[in-house]
PDB file of N, CA and C in Angstrom:
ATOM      1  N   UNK A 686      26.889 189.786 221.652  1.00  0.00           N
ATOM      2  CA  UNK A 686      27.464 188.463 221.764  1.00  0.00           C
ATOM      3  C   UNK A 686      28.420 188.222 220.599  1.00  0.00           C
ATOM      4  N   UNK A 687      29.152 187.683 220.805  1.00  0.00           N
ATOM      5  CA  UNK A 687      30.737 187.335 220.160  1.00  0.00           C
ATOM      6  C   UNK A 687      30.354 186.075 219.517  1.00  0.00           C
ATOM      7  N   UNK A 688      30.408 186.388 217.739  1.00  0.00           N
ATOM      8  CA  UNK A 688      30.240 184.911 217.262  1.00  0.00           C
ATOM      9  C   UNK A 688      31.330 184.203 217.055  1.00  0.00           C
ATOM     10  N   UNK A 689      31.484 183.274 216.575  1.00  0.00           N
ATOM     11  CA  UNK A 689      32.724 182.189 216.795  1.00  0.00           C
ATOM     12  C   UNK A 689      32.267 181.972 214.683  1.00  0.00           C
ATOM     13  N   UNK A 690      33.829 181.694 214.108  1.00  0.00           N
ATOM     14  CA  UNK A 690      33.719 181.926 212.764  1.00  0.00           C
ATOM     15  C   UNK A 690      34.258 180.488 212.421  1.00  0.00           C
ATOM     16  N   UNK A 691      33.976 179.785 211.543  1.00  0.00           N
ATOM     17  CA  UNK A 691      34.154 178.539 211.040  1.00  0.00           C
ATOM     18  C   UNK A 691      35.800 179.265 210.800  1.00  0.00           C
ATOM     19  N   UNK A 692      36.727 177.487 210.645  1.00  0.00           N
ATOM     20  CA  UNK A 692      38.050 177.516 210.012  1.00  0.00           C
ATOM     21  C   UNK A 692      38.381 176.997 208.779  1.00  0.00           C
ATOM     22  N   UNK A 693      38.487 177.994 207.913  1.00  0.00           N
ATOM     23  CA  UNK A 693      38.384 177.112 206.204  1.00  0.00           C
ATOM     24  C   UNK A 693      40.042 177.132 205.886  1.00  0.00           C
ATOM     25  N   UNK A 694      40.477 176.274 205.124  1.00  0.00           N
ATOM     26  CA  UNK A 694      41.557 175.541 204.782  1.00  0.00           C
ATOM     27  C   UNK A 694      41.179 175.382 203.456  1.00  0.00           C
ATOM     28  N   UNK A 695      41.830 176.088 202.395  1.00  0.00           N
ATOM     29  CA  UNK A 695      41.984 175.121 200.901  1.00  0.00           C
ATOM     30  C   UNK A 695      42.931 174.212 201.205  1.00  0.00           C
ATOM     31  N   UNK A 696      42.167 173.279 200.363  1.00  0.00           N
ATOM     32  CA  UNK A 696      43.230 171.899 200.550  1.00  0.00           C
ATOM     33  C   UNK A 696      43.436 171.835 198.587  1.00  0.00           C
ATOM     34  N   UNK A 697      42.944 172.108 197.871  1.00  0.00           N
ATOM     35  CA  UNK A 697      43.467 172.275 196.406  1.00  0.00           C
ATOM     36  C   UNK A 697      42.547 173.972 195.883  1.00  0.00           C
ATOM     37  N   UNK A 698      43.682 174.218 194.708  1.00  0.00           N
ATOM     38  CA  UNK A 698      43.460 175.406 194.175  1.00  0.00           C
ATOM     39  C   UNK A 698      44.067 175.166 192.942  1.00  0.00           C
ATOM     40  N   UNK A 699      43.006 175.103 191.975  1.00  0.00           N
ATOM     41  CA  UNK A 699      43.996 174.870 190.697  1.00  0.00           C
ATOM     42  C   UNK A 699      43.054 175.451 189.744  1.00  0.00           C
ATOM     43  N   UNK A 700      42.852 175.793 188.396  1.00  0.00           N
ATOM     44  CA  UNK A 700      42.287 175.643 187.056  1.00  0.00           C
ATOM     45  C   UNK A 700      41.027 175.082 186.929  1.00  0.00           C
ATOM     46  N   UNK A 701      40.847 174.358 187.357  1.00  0.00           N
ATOM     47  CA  UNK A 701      39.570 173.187 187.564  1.00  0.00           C
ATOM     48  C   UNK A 701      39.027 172.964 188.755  1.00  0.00           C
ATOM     49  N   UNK A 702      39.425 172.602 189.472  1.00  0.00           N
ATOM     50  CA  UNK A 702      39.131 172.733 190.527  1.00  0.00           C
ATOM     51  C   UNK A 702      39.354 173.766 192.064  1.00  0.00           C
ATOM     52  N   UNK A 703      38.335 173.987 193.101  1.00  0.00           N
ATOM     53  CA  UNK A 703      38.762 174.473 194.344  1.00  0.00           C
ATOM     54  C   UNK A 703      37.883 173.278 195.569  1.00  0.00           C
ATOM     55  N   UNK A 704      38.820 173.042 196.292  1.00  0.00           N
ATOM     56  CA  UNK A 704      38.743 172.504 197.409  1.00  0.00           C
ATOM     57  C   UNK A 704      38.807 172.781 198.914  1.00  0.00           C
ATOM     58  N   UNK A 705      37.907 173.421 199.676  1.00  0.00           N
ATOM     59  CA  UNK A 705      38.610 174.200 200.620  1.00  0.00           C
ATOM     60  C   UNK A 705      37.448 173.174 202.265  1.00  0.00           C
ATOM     61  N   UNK A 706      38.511 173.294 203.259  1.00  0.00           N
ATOM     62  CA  UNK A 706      37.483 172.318 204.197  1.00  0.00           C
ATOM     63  C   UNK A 706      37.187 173.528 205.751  1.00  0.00           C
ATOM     64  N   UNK A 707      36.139 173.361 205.618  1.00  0.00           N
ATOM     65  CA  UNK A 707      35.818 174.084 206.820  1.00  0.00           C
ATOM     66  C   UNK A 707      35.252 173.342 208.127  1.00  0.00           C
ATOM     67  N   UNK A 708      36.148 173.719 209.339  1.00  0.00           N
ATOM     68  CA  UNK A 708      35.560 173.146 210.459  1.00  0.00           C
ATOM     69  C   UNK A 708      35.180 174.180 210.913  1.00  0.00           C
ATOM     70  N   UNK A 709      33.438 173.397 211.996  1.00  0.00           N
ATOM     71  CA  UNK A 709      32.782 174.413 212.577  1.00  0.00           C
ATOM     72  C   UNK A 709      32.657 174.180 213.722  1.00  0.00           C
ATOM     73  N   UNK A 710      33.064 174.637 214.783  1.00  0.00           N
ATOM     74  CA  UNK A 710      32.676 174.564 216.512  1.00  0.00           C
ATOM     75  C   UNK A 710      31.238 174.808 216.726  1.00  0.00           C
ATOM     76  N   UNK A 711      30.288 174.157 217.170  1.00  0.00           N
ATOM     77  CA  UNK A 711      29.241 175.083 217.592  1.00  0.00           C
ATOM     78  C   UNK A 711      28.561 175.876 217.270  1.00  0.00           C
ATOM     79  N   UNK A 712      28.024 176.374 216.758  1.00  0.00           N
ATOM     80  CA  UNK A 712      27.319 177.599 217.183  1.00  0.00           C
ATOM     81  C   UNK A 712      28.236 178.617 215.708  1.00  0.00           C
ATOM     82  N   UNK A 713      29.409 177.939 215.028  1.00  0.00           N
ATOM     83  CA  UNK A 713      29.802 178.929 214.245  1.00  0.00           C
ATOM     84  C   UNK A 713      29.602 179.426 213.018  1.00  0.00           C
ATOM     85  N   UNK A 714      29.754 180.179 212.434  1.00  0.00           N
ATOM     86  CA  UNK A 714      29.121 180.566 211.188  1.00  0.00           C
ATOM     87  C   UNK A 714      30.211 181.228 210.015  1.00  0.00           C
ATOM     88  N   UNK A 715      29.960 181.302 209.027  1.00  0.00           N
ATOM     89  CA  UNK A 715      30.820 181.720 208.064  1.00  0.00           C
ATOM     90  C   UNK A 715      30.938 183.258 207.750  1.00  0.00           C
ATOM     91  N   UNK A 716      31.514 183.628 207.249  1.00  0.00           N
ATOM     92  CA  UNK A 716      31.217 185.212 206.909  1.00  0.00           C
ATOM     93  C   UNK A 716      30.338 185.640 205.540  1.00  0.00           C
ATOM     94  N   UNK A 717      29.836 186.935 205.500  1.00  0.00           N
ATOM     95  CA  UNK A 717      28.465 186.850 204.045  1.00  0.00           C
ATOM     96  C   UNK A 717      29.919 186.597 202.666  1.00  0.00           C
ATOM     97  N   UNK A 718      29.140 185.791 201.487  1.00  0.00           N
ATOM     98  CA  UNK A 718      29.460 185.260 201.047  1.00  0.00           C
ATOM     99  C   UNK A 718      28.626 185.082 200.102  1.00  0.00           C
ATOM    100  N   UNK A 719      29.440 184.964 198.642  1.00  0.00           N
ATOM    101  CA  UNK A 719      28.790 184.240 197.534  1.00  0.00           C
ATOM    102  C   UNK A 719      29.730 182.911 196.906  1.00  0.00           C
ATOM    103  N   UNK A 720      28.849 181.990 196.156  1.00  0.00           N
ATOM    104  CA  UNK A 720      28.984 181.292 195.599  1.00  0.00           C
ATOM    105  C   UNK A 720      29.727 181.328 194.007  1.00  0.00           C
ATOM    106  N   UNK A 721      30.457 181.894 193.361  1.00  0.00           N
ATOM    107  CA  UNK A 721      31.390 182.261 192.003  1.00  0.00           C
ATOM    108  C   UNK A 721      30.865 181.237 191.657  1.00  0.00           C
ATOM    109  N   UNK A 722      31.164 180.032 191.932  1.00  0.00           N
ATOM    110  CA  UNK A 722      30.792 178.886 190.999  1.00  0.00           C
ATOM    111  C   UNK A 722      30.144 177.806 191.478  1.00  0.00           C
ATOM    112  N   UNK A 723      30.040 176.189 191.107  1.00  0.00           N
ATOM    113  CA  UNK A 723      28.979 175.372 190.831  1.00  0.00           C
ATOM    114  C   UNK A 723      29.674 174.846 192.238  1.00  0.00           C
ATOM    115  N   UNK A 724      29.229 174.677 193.391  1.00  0.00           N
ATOM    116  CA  UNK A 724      29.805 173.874 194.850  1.00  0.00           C
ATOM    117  C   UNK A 724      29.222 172.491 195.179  1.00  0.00           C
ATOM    118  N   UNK A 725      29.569 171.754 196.401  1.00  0.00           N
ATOM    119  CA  UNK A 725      29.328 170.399 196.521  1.00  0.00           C
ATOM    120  C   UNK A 725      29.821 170.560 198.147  1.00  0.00           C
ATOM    121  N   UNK A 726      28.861 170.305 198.740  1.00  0.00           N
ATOM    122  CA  UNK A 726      29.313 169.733 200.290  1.00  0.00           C
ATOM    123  C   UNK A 726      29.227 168.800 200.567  1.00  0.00           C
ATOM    124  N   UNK A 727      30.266 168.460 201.698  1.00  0.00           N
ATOM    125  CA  UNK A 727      30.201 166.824 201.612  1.00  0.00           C
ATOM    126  C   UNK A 727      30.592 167.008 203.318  1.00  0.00           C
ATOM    127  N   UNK A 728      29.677 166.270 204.421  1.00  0.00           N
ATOM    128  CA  UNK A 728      29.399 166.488 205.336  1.00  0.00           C
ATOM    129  C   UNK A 728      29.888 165.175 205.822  1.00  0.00           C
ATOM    130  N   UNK A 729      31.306 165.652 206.946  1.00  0.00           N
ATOM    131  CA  UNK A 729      32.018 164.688 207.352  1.00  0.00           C
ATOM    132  C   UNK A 729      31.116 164.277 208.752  1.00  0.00           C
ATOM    133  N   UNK A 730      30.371 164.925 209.222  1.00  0.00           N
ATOM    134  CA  UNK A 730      29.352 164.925 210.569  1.00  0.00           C
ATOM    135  C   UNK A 730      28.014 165.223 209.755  1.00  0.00           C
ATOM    136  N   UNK A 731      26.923 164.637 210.566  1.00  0.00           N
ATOM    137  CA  UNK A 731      25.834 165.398 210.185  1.00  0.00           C
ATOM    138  C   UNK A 731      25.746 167.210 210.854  1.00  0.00           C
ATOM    139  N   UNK A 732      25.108 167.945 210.153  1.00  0.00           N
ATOM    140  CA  UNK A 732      25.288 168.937 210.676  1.00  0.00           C
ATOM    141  C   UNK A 732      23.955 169.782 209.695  1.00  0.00           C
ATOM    142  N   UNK A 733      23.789 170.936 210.707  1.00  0.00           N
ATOM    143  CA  UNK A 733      22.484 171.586 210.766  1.00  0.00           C
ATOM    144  C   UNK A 733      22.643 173.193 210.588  1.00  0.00           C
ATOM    145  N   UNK A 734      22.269 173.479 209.722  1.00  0.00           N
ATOM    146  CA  UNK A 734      22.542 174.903 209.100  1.00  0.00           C
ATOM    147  C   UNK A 734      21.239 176.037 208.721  1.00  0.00           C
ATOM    148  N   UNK A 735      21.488 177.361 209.312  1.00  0.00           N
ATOM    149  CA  UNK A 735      21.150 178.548 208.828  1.00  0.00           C
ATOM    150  C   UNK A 735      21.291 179.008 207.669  1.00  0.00           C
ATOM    151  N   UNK A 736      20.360 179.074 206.821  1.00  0.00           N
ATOM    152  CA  UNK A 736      21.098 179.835 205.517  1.00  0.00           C
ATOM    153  C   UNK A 736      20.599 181.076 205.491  1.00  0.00           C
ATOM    154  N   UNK A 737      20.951 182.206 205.217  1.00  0.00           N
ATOM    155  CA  UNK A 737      19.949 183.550 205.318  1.00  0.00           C
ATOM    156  C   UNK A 737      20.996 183.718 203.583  1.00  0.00           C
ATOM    157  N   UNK A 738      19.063 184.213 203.352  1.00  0.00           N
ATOM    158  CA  UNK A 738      19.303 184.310 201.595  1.00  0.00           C
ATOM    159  C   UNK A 738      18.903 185.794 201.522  1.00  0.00           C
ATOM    160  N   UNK A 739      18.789 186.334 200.071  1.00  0.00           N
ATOM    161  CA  UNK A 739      18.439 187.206 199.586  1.00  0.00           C
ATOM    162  C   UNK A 739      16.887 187.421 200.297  1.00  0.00           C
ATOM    163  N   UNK A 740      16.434 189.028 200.037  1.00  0.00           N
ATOM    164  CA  UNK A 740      15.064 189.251 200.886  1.00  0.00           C
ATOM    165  C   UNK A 740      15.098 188.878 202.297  1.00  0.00           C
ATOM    166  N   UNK A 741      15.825 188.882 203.046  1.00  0.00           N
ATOM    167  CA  UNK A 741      15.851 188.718 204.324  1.00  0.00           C
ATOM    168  C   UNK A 741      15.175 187.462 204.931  1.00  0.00           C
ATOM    169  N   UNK A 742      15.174 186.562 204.057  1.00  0.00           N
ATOM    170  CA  UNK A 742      14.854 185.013 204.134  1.00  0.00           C
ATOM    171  C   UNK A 742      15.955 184.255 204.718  1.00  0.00           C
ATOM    172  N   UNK A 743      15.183 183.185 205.887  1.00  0.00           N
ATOM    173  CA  UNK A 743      15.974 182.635 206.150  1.00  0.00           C
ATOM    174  C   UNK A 743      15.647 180.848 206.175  1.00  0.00           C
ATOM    175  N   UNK A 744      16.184 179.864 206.201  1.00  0.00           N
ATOM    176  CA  UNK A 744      16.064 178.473 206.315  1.00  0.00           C
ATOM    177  C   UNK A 744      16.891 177.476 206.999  1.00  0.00           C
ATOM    178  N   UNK A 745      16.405 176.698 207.488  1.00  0.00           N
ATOM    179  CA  UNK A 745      17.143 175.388 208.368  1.00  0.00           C
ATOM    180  C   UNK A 745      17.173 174.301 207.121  1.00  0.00           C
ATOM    181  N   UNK A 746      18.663 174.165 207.373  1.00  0.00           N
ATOM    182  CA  UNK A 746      18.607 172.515 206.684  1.00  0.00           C
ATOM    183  C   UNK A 746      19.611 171.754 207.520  1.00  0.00           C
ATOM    184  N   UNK A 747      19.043 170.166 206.946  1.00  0.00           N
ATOM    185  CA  UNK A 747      20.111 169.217 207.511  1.00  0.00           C
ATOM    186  C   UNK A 747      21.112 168.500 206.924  1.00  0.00           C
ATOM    187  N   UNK A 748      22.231 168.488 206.669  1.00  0.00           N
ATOM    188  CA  UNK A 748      23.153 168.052 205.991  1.00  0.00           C
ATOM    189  C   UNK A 748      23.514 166.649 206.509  1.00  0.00           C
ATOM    190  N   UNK A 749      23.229 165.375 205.950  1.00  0.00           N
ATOM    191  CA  UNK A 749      23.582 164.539 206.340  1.00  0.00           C
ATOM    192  C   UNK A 749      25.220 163.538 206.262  1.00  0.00           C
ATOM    193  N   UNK A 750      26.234 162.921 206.574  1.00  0.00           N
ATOM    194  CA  UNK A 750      26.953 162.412 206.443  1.00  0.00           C
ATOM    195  C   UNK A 750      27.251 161.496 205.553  1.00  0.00           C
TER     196      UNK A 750
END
């Protein structure tokens, strides 16, 4: 099955800051990925997420608006 990949957009890139916005259709997901630095989501919808961590752990959370 064919996954469908979120659409990320930086909207700033500077020295201090990074800003980048991702829309997600459905069912879509991001590619593996780390975190470089200190992040902040800010959830224009509520929305409901997979996280698969280190050790083959995985978790549901809910991101509220």
């Amino acid at each position: 099955m064919e996954r469908t990949t979120a659409v990320a957009t930086m909207l700033i890139d500077n020295d201090r800051v990074r800003v980048t916005r991702f829309d997600f259709a459905p069912g879509a997901e991001t590619t593996w990925h780390r975190h470089e630095h200190d992040y902040v989501i800010t959830a224009i919808t509520e929305l409901n997420m997979r996280l698969e961590e280190p050790g083959n752990t995985e978790r549901e959370v809910t991101v509220t608006a």
